Coordinates of C-alpha atoms and ligand atoms in Angstrom, one line a residue:
M29 CA 106.7 295.6 98.8
C30 CA 107.4 295.0 95.0
G31 CA 109.9 292.5 93.8
I32 CA 112.9 293.3 91.6
V33 CA 115.1 290.9 89.5
G34 CA 118.0 291.5 87.1
Y35 CA 119.9 289.0 84.9
A36 CA 123.2 289.0 83.0
G37 CA 124.3 285.8 81.2
S38 CA 123.8 283.7 78.2
R39 CA 120.2 282.7 78.7
N40 CA 117.2 284.5 77.2
A41 CA 117.0 287.3 79.8
A42 CA 113.2 287.7 79.5
E43 CA 112.6 284.1 80.4
V44 CA 114.9 284.2 83.4
L45 CA 113.4 287.5 84.6
F46 CA 109.8 286.1 84.2
D47 CA 110.7 282.9 86.0
G48 CA 112.2 285.1 88.9
L49 CA 109.2 287.4 88.9
K50 CA 106.9 284.3 89.4
K51 CA 108.7 283.6 92.6
L52 CA 108.5 287.2 93.6
E53 CA 104.9 287.8 92.7
Y54 CA 103.8 287.3 96.3
R55 CA 105.6 290.7 97.0
G56 CA 102.9 292.4 94.8
Y57 CA 100.8 291.8 91.8
D58 CA 99.4 295.2 90.7
S59 CA 101.5 295.2 87.5
S60 CA 104.8 293.8 86.2
G61 CA 107.3 294.4 83.5
V62 CA 110.7 293.7 82.0
A63 CA 113.3 295.7 80.1
V64 CA 115.8 293.7 78.1
L65 CA 119.0 295.1 76.3
N66 CA 119.8 293.8 72.8
E67 CA 121.4 294.9 69.6
G68 CA 118.4 297.1 68.8
G69 CA 118.8 299.0 72.1
M70 CA 116.2 298.3 74.8
E71 CA 112.9 296.5 74.7
L72 CA 110.2 297.1 77.2
R73 CA 107.2 295.0 78.1
R74 CA 104.7 296.0 80.9
S75 CA 101.3 294.7 81.9
V76 CA 98.6 295.7 84.5
G77 CA 97.6 293.0 86.9
K78 CA 99.1 289.6 87.6
L79 CA 102.0 288.1 85.8
K80 CA 99.7 286.1 83.5
A81 CA 99.2 289.4 81.7
L82 CA 102.9 289.9 81.2
E83 CA 103.3 286.3 80.1
A84 CA 100.6 286.8 77.4
E85 CA 102.4 290.0 76.4
L86 CA 105.8 288.3 76.2
S87 CA 104.4 285.5 74.2
K88 CA 102.7 287.9 71.7
R89 CA 105.9 290.0 71.4
P90 CA 108.9 288.0 72.6
V91 CA 112.0 289.7 73.7
A92 CA 115.6 288.6 72.7
G93 CA 118.6 289.7 74.8
H94 CA 120.8 288.5 77.6
V95 CA 120.8 291.4 80.1
G96 CA 117.7 292.8 81.6
I97 CA 115.7 293.8 84.7
G98 CA 112.2 293.0 85.9
H99 CA 109.6 294.2 88.5
T100 CA 106.3 293.0 90.1
R101 CA 104.5 295.9 91.7
W102 CA 102.5 296.6 94.8
A103 CA 101.2 300.1 94.2
T104 CA 102.1 302.8 96.7
H105 CA 102.5 306.0 94.6
G106 CA 100.2 306.0 91.7
R107 CA 97.4 303.6 90.5
P108 CA 98.0 300.1 88.9
T109 CA 98.3 301.3 85.3
E110 CA 100.6 300.4 82.5
E111 CA 102.2 303.9 82.8
N112 CA 103.0 303.4 86.5
A113 CA 104.3 299.9 85.9
H114 CA 108.1 299.4 86.2
P115 CA 110.5 299.4 84.5
H116 CA 110.6 303.2 84.0
V117 CA 112.6 304.2 81.0
E118 CA 114.1 307.6 80.2
A119 CA 116.7 308.3 77.5
G120 CA 117.8 304.6 77.3
V121 CA 117.9 304.2 81.1
A122 CA 115.5 301.7 82.7
V123 CA 114.9 301.5 86.4
V124 CA 113.1 299.0 88.6
H125 CA 112.6 300.0 92.3
N126 CA 111.3 298.5 95.5
G127 CA 110.8 301.0 98.3
I128 CA 109.7 304.6 98.6
I129 CA 111.4 307.8 97.5
E130 CA 110.2 310.2 100.2
N131 CA 111.3 313.4 98.6
Y132 CA 110.1 312.5 95.1
L133 CA 107.7 315.6 95.0
S134 CA 110.5 318.1 95.4
L135 CA 112.8 316.3 93.0
R136 CA 110.0 316.1 90.4
E137 CA 109.5 319.8 90.5
E138 CA 113.2 320.4 90.2
L139 CA 113.5 318.0 87.3
K140 CA 110.4 319.3 85.6
K141 CA 111.9 322.9 85.8
E142 CA 114.8 321.5 83.8
G143 CA 112.4 320.2 81.1
A144 CA 111.9 316.6 82.3
V145 CA 108.6 315.3 81.0
F146 CA 107.0 312.7 83.6
K147 CA 105.0 309.9 82.2
S148 CA 103.9 308.2 85.4
E149 CA 102.6 309.2 88.8
T150 CA 105.3 307.1 90.6
D151 CA 108.0 308.3 93.0
T152 CA 110.3 306.0 91.1
E153 CA 110.3 308.0 87.9
C154 CA 112.3 310.9 89.4
L155 CA 115.3 308.3 89.8
T156 CA 115.1 307.4 86.1
H157 CA 115.3 311.2 85.3
L158 CA 118.1 311.8 87.8
I159 CA 120.1 309.0 86.5
S160 CA 119.7 309.9 82.8
R161 CA 120.5 313.6 83.7
E162 CA 123.8 312.4 85.3
M163 CA 124.5 310.3 82.2
K164 CA 123.9 313.2 79.9
K165 CA 126.6 315.0 81.8
G166 CA 129.0 312.3 80.8
L167 CA 129.0 310.0 83.8
C168 CA 129.1 306.2 83.3
L169 CA 126.0 304.3 84.6
E170 CA 127.6 303.3 88.0
D171 CA 128.5 306.9 88.8
A172 CA 125.3 308.3 87.6
V173 CA 123.4 306.0 89.9
R174 CA 125.8 306.9 92.7
E175 CA 125.1 310.6 92.1
A176 CA 121.4 310.0 91.8
I177 CA 121.0 308.2 95.1
R178 CA 122.9 311.0 96.8
R179 CA 119.9 313.2 96.0
V180 CA 117.1 310.9 97.1
K181 CA 115.7 310.3 100.6
G182 CA 113.9 307.1 101.4
T183 CA 114.2 303.4 101.0
Y184 CA 115.1 301.5 97.9
A185 CA 116.4 298.3 96.2
L186 CA 117.2 299.3 92.7
A187 CA 118.4 297.8 89.5
V188 CA 119.3 299.9 86.5
I189 CA 120.4 299.2 83.0
S190 CA 121.4 301.6 80.1
V191 CA 121.6 301.1 76.3
T192 CA 125.0 302.8 76.4
E193 CA 126.5 300.0 78.7
P194 CA 124.7 297.0 77.5
E195 CA 126.6 294.4 79.5
R196 CA 125.8 295.5 83.0
I197 CA 123.2 296.1 85.6
V198 CA 123.8 298.6 88.5
A199 CA 122.1 297.8 91.7
A200 CA 121.8 299.8 95.0
R201 CA 120.2 299.0 98.5
M202 CA 118.9 301.2 101.2
E203 CA 116.6 299.4 103.7
C204 CA 115.0 297.1 101.1
P205 CA 116.4 293.6 100.6
L206 CA 118.6 292.8 97.6
M207 CA 120.9 289.9 96.9
I208 CA 123.1 288.7 94.1
G209 CA 123.1 285.1 93.0
L210 CA 126.4 284.0 91.5
G211 CA 126.2 281.5 88.7
E212 CA 128.7 280.1 86.2
G213 CA 129.0 282.6 83.5
E214 CA 125.8 284.2 84.7
N215 CA 124.6 286.4 87.6
I216 CA 121.2 287.4 88.9
I217 CA 120.0 289.9 91.4
S218 CA 116.8 289.7 93.2
S219 CA 114.7 290.9 96.2
D220 CA 114.9 287.5 97.7
I221 CA 116.5 284.1 97.3
T222 CA 113.6 282.2 95.9
A223 CA 114.0 283.9 92.5
V224 CA 117.7 282.9 92.0
L225 CA 117.4 279.2 93.0
N226 CA 116.9 278.0 89.5
I227 CA 120.3 279.4 88.5
T228 CA 122.4 279.1 91.7
R229 CA 122.4 278.7 95.5
K230 CA 125.6 280.8 96.0
A231 CA 124.4 284.2 97.1
I232 CA 125.8 287.6 98.4
F233 CA 123.5 289.7 100.4
L234 CA 123.9 293.5 99.8
K235 CA 123.9 295.7 102.9
D236 CA 122.4 299.3 103.2
H237 CA 124.6 301.9 101.6
E238 CA 126.0 299.3 99.1
M239 CA 125.9 299.3 95.3
A240 CA 126.8 296.5 92.9
V241 CA 127.8 296.3 89.3
I242 CA 126.8 293.0 87.8
T243 CA 127.9 291.5 84.5
S244 CA 127.7 287.8 83.3
D245 CA 131.1 287.1 84.8
K246 CA 131.4 289.5 87.8
A247 CA 129.7 291.1 90.6
E248 CA 131.5 294.1 92.2
I249 CA 130.3 295.6 95.3
T250 CA 131.1 299.1 96.6
T251 CA 129.8 301.4 99.2
F252 CA 127.9 304.5 98.2
D253 CA 131.1 306.3 98.9
G254 CA 133.0 304.3 96.3
D255 CA 135.0 302.0 98.7
S256 CA 135.3 298.5 97.4
V257 CA 133.7 295.7 99.5
T258 CA 134.8 292.1 99.7
R259 CA 132.2 289.7 100.9
Q260 CA 132.1 285.9 101.0
A261 CA 129.3 284.2 99.2
T262 CA 126.8 282.3 101.3
V263 CA 125.5 278.8 100.2
V264 CA 121.8 278.9 100.7
D265 CA 120.2 275.8 102.0
W266 CA 116.9 276.3 100.3
S267 CA 116.3 274.2 97.2
P268 CA 114.4 275.3 93.9
I269 CA 111.8 272.6 94.6
M270 CA 110.9 274.3 97.9
A271 CA 109.7 277.3 96.0
E272 CA 107.4 275.2 93.9
K273 CA 103.9 274.0 94.4
G274 CA 104.9 270.3 94.4
G275 CA 101.6 269.0 93.1
Y276 CA 99.4 271.0 95.5
R277 CA 96.7 273.2 94.1
H278 CA 97.9 276.3 96.1
F279 CA 101.1 277.2 97.9
M280 CA 99.1 277.8 101.0
L281 CA 97.9 274.2 101.0
K282 CA 101.3 272.9 100.4
E283 CA 102.6 275.2 103.3
I284 CA 99.9 273.9 105.6
Y285 CA 101.0 270.4 105.0
E286 CA 104.7 271.2 105.4
Q287 CA 104.2 272.1 109.0
P288 CA 105.2 268.9 110.8
R289 CA 108.5 269.0 108.8
A290 CA 108.9 272.7 109.4
I291 CA 108.5 272.6 113.2
T292 CA 110.8 269.6 113.4
D293 CA 113.5 271.5 111.3
T294 CA 113.1 274.4 113.7
F295 CA 114.0 272.4 116.8
R296 CA 116.4 269.9 115.2
G297 CA 119.9 270.1 116.7
L298 CA 118.8 272.4 119.5
I299 CA 117.3 270.2 122.0
A300 CA 118.8 267.7 124.6
E301 CA 116.0 265.3 125.5
E302 CA 117.7 263.7 128.4
A303 CA 118.9 267.0 130.0
G304 CA 115.4 268.6 129.3
D305 CA 117.4 271.6 127.8
V306 CA 117.6 273.8 124.8
F307 CA 121.0 274.8 123.4
L308 CA 121.2 278.0 121.8
N309 CA 124.8 278.5 121.1
G310 CA 125.9 282.2 120.9
F311 CA 122.8 283.4 122.7
D312 CA 124.7 285.1 125.5
V313 CA 121.8 287.3 126.6
P314 CA 122.3 288.9 129.9
L315 CA 119.3 287.1 131.3
M316 CA 120.0 287.9 134.9
D317 CA 119.9 291.7 134.2
I318 CA 116.6 291.5 132.3
E319 CA 113.7 293.1 134.1
R320 CA 111.1 293.1 131.4
V321 CA 110.6 291.3 128.1
Y322 CA 108.7 293.0 125.2
I323 CA 107.6 291.1 122.0
T324 CA 106.8 293.1 118.9
A325 CA 105.5 292.2 115.4
C326 CA 102.8 292.6 113.0
G327 CA 99.8 290.5 111.7
T328 CA 100.1 286.9 112.1
S329 CA 103.6 287.3 113.7
W330 CA 101.9 289.4 116.3
H331 CA 99.6 286.6 117.1
A332 CA 102.6 284.4 117.6
A333 CA 103.9 287.1 120.0
L334 CA 100.7 287.1 122.1
V335 CA 101.2 283.2 122.6
G336 CA 104.8 284.1 123.5
K337 CA 103.7 286.2 126.4
Y338 CA 102.1 283.1 128.1
I339 CA 105.3 281.0 127.3
F340 CA 107.8 283.6 128.6
E341 CA 105.8 284.6 131.7
E342 CA 105.5 280.8 132.6
F343 CA 109.0 279.7 131.8
F344 CA 111.1 282.8 132.2
R345 CA 108.9 284.3 134.9
I346 CA 109.7 287.9 133.8
P347 CA 106.8 290.4 132.9
T348 CA 106.3 290.2 129.2
E349 CA 104.5 292.8 127.1
V350 CA 103.3 292.3 123.6
D351 CA 103.1 295.3 121.2
L352 CA 102.0 295.7 117.6
A353 CA 105.2 297.1 115.9
S354 CA 103.2 299.9 114.3
E355 CA 102.2 301.2 117.7
F356 CA 105.2 300.4 119.8
R357 CA 107.7 303.1 118.9
Y358 CA 105.0 305.8 118.9
R359 CA 104.1 305.2 122.6
N360 CA 107.4 306.1 124.0
P361 CA 107.9 302.6 125.5
L362 CA 109.7 302.3 128.8
V363 CA 112.4 300.2 127.3
N364 CA 116.0 300.4 128.7
K365 CA 119.2 298.4 129.1
K366 CA 117.3 296.0 131.2
S367 CA 114.8 295.2 128.6
L368 CA 114.9 292.2 126.3
V369 CA 112.9 292.9 123.0
L370 CA 112.0 290.1 120.8
A371 CA 110.9 291.1 117.2
I372 CA 109.1 288.3 115.2
S373 CA 108.9 288.5 111.4
Q374 CA 108.6 285.8 108.8
S375 CA 110.2 288.0 106.1
G376 CA 112.5 290.1 108.3
E377 CA 111.6 293.0 106.2
T378 CA 108.4 294.3 107.7
A379 CA 108.9 298.2 107.9
D380 CA 107.1 298.7 111.2
T381 CA 109.0 295.8 112.9
L382 CA 112.3 297.1 111.8
A383 CA 111.4 300.6 112.9
A384 CA 110.4 299.3 116.3
I385 CA 113.6 297.4 116.7
K386 CA 115.8 300.4 115.6
E387 CA 113.9 302.5 118.4
V388 CA 114.5 300.0 121.2
K389 CA 118.1 299.6 120.2
R390 CA 118.6 303.3 120.6
R391 CA 117.2 302.9 124.1
G392 CA 119.8 300.3 125.0
A393 CA 117.7 297.1 124.9
S394 CA 119.0 293.7 124.0
T395 CA 117.3 292.4 120.8
I396 CA 116.4 289.0 119.5
A397 CA 115.0 288.4 116.0
V398 CA 112.8 285.5 115.4
C399 CA 112.8 285.3 111.6
N400 CA 112.5 282.9 108.7
V401 CA 114.8 284.6 106.2
M402 CA 118.5 284.5 106.5
E403 CA 120.4 287.7 106.1
S404 CA 117.2 289.7 106.3
S405 CA 117.2 293.3 107.5
L406 CA 115.9 292.2 110.9
T407 CA 118.4 289.6 111.6
R408 CA 121.2 292.2 110.9
E409 CA 119.6 294.7 113.1
C410 CA 119.1 292.5 116.1
D411 CA 121.8 291.3 118.6
W412 CA 120.7 287.6 118.2
S413 CA 118.7 285.8 115.7
F414 CA 116.7 282.6 116.2
M415 CA 116.0 281.2 112.7
T416 CA 112.8 279.4 112.1
H417 CA 113.3 276.7 109.4
A418 CA 109.8 276.9 107.7
G419 CA 111.5 277.2 104.3
P420 CA 110.3 279.7 101.7
E421 CA 106.7 280.7 102.6
I422 CA 105.1 281.8 99.2
G423 CA 101.3 282.0 100.0
V424 CA 100.5 285.5 101.3
A425 CA 98.6 284.0 104.2
S426 CA 101.1 282.8 106.7
T427 CA 100.8 279.3 107.9
K428 CA 104.0 277.3 108.5
A429 CA 105.9 280.5 109.4
F430 CA 103.4 281.0 112.2
T431 CA 103.6 277.5 113.7
T432 CA 107.5 277.6 113.5
Q433 CA 107.4 281.0 115.3
L434 CA 105.4 279.3 118.1
V435 CA 108.0 276.7 118.3
A436 CA 110.8 279.2 118.4
L437 CA 109.2 281.1 121.2
F438 CA 108.7 277.8 123.1
L439 CA 112.4 277.0 122.7
L440 CA 113.5 280.5 123.6
G441 CA 111.3 280.6 126.7
L442 CA 112.4 277.1 127.9
C443 CA 116.0 277.8 127.3
F444 CA 115.9 281.0 129.3
G445 CA 113.8 279.3 132.0
R446 CA 116.3 276.5 132.3
R447 CA 119.3 278.9 132.2
T448 CA 117.9 280.9 135.1
G449 CA 116.8 277.9 137.0
K450 CA 113.0 278.8 136.7
V451 CA 112.4 275.6 134.9
S452 CA 113.5 272.3 136.5
A453 CA 115.3 269.6 134.5
E454 CA 112.4 267.4 135.2
T455 CA 109.8 269.7 133.6
G456 CA 112.2 270.5 130.8
V457 CA 112.4 266.7 130.0
E458 CA 108.7 266.5 129.9
L459 CA 108.3 269.6 127.8
I460 CA 110.9 268.5 125.2
Q461 CA 109.3 265.0 125.0
E462 CA 106.0 266.7 124.2
L463 CA 107.7 268.9 121.5
V464 CA 109.2 265.9 119.9
R465 CA 105.8 264.2 119.8
L466 CA 104.2 267.2 118.2
A467 CA 104.9 266.5 114.4
K468 CA 102.9 263.3 114.6
K469 CA 100.0 265.0 116.4
M470 CA 100.1 267.7 113.5
D471 CA 99.9 264.8 111.0
R472 CA 96.8 263.7 112.8
C473 CA 95.3 267.3 112.5
L474 CA 96.1 267.2 108.8
E475 CA 94.2 263.9 108.4
Q476 CA 91.0 265.9 109.3
N477 CA 91.4 267.8 106.0
F478 CA 88.4 266.1 104.3
M479 CA 86.3 266.6 107.4
V480 CA 87.1 270.2 107.6
E481 CA 86.4 270.6 103.8
A482 CA 82.9 269.1 104.5
I483 CA 82.3 271.7 107.3
A484 CA 83.5 274.5 105.0
K485 CA 80.7 273.5 102.5
R486 CA 78.1 274.0 105.2
Y487 CA 79.3 277.5 106.1
F488 CA 81.1 279.1 103.1
H489 CA 78.0 281.3 102.2
C490 CA 78.0 283.0 105.6
S491 CA 79.0 286.6 105.6
D492 CA 80.4 286.9 109.2
F493 CA 82.2 284.6 111.6
I494 CA 83.2 284.9 115.3
Y495 CA 86.2 282.9 116.7
L496 CA 86.4 282.4 120.5
G497 CA 89.4 281.1 122.5
R498 CA 90.7 281.5 126.0
G499 CA 94.3 281.7 127.3
H500 CA 96.9 280.4 125.0
N501 CA 94.1 279.9 122.4
F502 CA 92.8 283.5 122.4
P503 CA 95.6 284.5 120.0
I504 CA 94.7 281.4 117.9
A505 CA 91.0 282.8 117.7
L506 CA 92.5 286.0 116.3
E507 CA 94.7 284.1 113.9
G508 CA 91.9 282.0 112.8
A509 CA 89.8 285.0 112.0
L510 CA 92.7 286.7 110.2
K511 CA 93.2 283.7 108.0
L512 CA 89.6 283.6 107.1
K513 CA 89.4 287.4 106.4
E514 CA 92.5 287.6 104.2
I515 CA 91.9 284.8 101.9
S516 CA 88.0 284.4 101.7
Y517 CA 87.2 288.1 102.2
I518 CA 84.6 287.1 104.9
H519 CA 84.3 289.4 107.8
A520 CA 85.5 287.6 110.9
E521 CA 86.4 288.6 114.4
G522 CA 88.4 286.8 117.1
Y523 CA 87.6 287.3 120.8
A524 CA 88.6 286.2 124.1
A525 CA 85.6 284.0 124.9
G526 CA 85.1 285.7 128.3
E527 CA 84.6 289.1 126.5
M528 CA 81.6 287.7 124.7
K529 CA 79.1 289.0 127.1
H530 CA 80.7 292.4 127.2
G531 CA 79.4 293.2 123.7
P532 CA 79.9 290.8 120.9
I533 CA 77.2 288.5 122.2
A534 CA 74.8 291.0 120.6
L535 CA 76.0 289.7 117.2
I536 CA 74.9 286.2 117.7
D537 CA 72.0 284.7 115.7
E538 CA 71.5 281.7 113.4
D539 CA 73.4 283.4 110.6
M540 CA 76.6 283.9 112.6
P541 CA 78.9 280.8 112.9
V542 CA 80.9 280.7 116.0
V543 CA 84.3 278.8 115.9
A544 CA 84.9 277.8 119.5
I545 CA 88.4 276.6 120.5
A546 CA 87.7 274.3 123.5
P547 CA 90.6 272.1 124.4
L548 CA 90.5 270.1 127.7
D549 CA 92.5 272.7 129.7
Q550 CA 91.9 274.8 132.7
S551 CA 89.5 277.1 130.8
Y552 CA 87.4 274.2 129.6
S553 CA 84.5 274.7 131.9
K554 CA 84.4 278.4 131.1
M555 CA 84.4 277.7 127.4
L556 CA 81.5 275.3 127.8
G557 CA 79.7 278.2 129.5
N558 CA 80.4 280.4 126.5
M559 CA 79.2 277.8 124.1
E560 CA 75.9 277.5 126.1
E561 CA 75.5 281.2 125.7
V562 CA 75.9 281.1 121.9
K563 CA 73.5 278.1 121.7
A564 CA 70.9 280.0 123.9
R565 CA 70.9 282.7 121.2
G566 CA 70.4 280.4 118.2
G567 CA 74.1 280.5 117.2
R568 CA 75.8 277.7 115.3
I569 CA 79.1 276.3 116.6
I570 CA 82.0 274.8 115.0
A571 CA 84.1 273.4 118.0
L572 CA 87.7 272.5 118.0
V573 CA 88.0 269.8 120.8
N574 CA 90.5 267.4 122.1
D575 CA 90.2 263.6 121.3
G576 CA 87.9 262.0 123.9
D577 CA 85.9 265.2 124.5
T578 CA 82.2 264.8 125.1
E579 CA 80.8 268.0 126.6
A580 CA 82.0 270.6 124.2
S581 CA 81.3 268.3 121.2
G582 CA 77.8 267.8 122.6
R583 CA 77.1 271.6 122.5
A584 CA 78.4 272.0 118.9
D585 CA 76.9 271.7 115.5
D586 CA 80.2 270.5 114.0
V587 CA 83.2 269.1 115.6
I588 CA 86.8 269.0 114.7
R589 CA 89.0 266.7 116.9
V590 CA 92.6 267.7 117.8
P591 CA 95.1 265.6 119.8
S592 CA 95.7 267.0 123.3
A593 CA 99.2 268.6 124.2
P594 CA 100.4 270.8 127.0
A595 CA 99.0 274.3 127.0
H596 CA 102.0 275.9 125.4
L597 CA 101.9 273.6 122.4
T598 CA 98.1 273.3 122.0
P599 CA 97.9 276.6 119.8
I600 CA 100.2 274.9 117.3
L601 CA 97.8 272.0 116.9
M602 CA 94.7 274.2 117.0
S603 CA 96.0 276.4 114.2
I604 CA 96.0 273.6 111.6
P605 CA 92.1 273.0 111.4
L606 CA 91.6 276.8 111.3
Q607 CA 94.0 277.2 108.5
L608 CA 92.3 274.4 106.6
L609 CA 88.8 275.8 107.4
A610 CA 89.8 279.2 105.9
Y611 CA 91.5 277.6 102.9
H612 CA 88.5 275.5 102.0
I613 CA 86.1 278.3 102.5
A614 CA 88.2 280.5 100.2
V615 CA 88.4 277.6 97.6
L616 CA 84.6 277.4 97.6
K617 CA 84.3 281.1 97.3
G618 CA 86.7 281.1 94.4
T619 CA 89.1 283.7 95.6
D620 CA 92.7 284.0 94.8
I621 CA 94.1 282.1 97.6
D622 CA 97.8 282.6 97.3
Q623 CA 97.6 286.2 96.2
P624 CA 94.6 287.7 98.0
R625 CA 93.4 291.1 96.8
N626 CA 95.2 294.2 98.2
L627 CA 97.7 292.2 100.1
A628 CA 101.5 291.6 99.7
K629 CA 103.7 289.2 101.4
S630 CA 106.2 291.6 102.9
V631 CA 104.9 294.9 104.1
T632 CA 108.0 297.1 103.6
V633 CA 106.1 300.3 103.9
E634 CA 104.9 301.9 107.2
Ligands
LIG19 C1 99.6 286.8 107.6 O1 98.8 285.9 107.0 C2 99.8 288.1 106.9 N1 99.7 288.1 105.6 C3 100.5 289.2 107.6 O2 99.7 289.6 108.7 C4 102.0 289.0 108.1 O3 102.0 288.1 109.2 C5 102.4 290.4 108.6 O4 102.5 291.2 107.4 C6 103.8 290.3 109.1 O5 104.7 289.8 108.2 P1 106.2 289.4 108.8 O6 106.0 288.1 109.6 O7 107.0 289.0 107.5 O8 106.9 290.5 109.5

């Protein structure tokens, strides 16, 4: 978690850093800070809480200078206090860090014995002391950083400045994202692309075990061993406007509305309608050798994986298991050379998902990343990458990344089914035609926004919710409940509707709203039965039904109508009203929708 940024150029560094931190705030918002070099040496500004606090501090005590580093924190070691906020400064050296220094306690003891005085409870501060110790021995900043990181175990993206070398920033990467944006007479480093887009779209992505020295006119990369690295810059196809709210009250709402565009961009150029096929160039997966598919992910991406199981078992006809990444590698999975493992992650930086994929690679499996961020750690780790084209997702609650993941799984499953002859051309044509029609149907779901808002007004005071779904929509019940929990702080549980009578039905009374996902599919009659059971116990039902439905709507207190689609695509449509419901309830409750408490967008710690 945490976001880091660094700037060297002719602009006011503090302004550029603050602008970059605004884009990175989704990575953590416990505290923030900047350190800027100028003729007077170094100026430090740090504040507890969201960036607004730093903004106030910077306007009260502005900072001049053209080189600096900044940080937005998600606390791991040490409470969210000003002392624990980054940058950490020691003897004219300032450090910002994303990651965890695992051996910080022993390093701290060692440094203390030498007389170091620690001002914070963080793991990061030992780096500041290590670097300044090396500089006191006469090393330049670059070599001092190189020496310091030899001593640390753990993960890091680092940016370091020193008053003795006021033109430069030294950066280093180990298992945390870090990239360099190359401008004209200015360069910027950041944890992710969004923070550099206002300066440039030309970027170099650092790899693990690499360092960089950045000045206004140069960015030189070396390995930790000092070997020089030459790497072509990539031109990023995200625009600055994509990382702005664009007139919406919240990023989450904007991202909900972007979904028809996002899913279309995800399948654009990959489908052949007349042939009923999906063309994934370069995906030379040894499909005929695969005996088992595993899909692993966390959170919302795990919900996408659960839908993926239905898709893969139907199209590819290979047993498919879904695992929470945080559990997968600890259960000694029976993964081998005949396994295909898909890892799904919006960010591509989720620590558990990365660890799971490293483990299965060790066991010889073929690996595919389904990811939204180019050049992320996950895409580098996997044999093949299917990129979703959601664009930057800033809201901590995942929306458009989720529905594009569902499209990605649909395309992968269909592609593998067609390649292995398990899906006929005729079926392929029908499915692809349905996929092409989906964006318009999503628009119709979005048209329900005002109606969903009216429903939210009737229920936002409730303290618990149950979400029910069956088959492909069971994971959507889980996802609907997760959306509500994370942004409104209301307790919500998702269940497979058939499980109701095995326990959860005890919870039903007039204060427990039940959101029932009841499309006209093969489970419809069973869902009607479950809805009856809820009604019989005085429960109130909000039903998501298909156009033309009468029976489920007749059993519900409130109804949201969604166009019908084939079973594998229905979850995409059903997700939209559930996202809107969570959104409006959270607005009514006055919570911080884009940055809910205790959460961060990328969970880069296990
Ligand atoms: C979703 O709303 C969450 N905030 C969270 O569950 C997220 O999906 C999870 O942390 C996984 O992230 P990833 O897709 O970037 O790996």
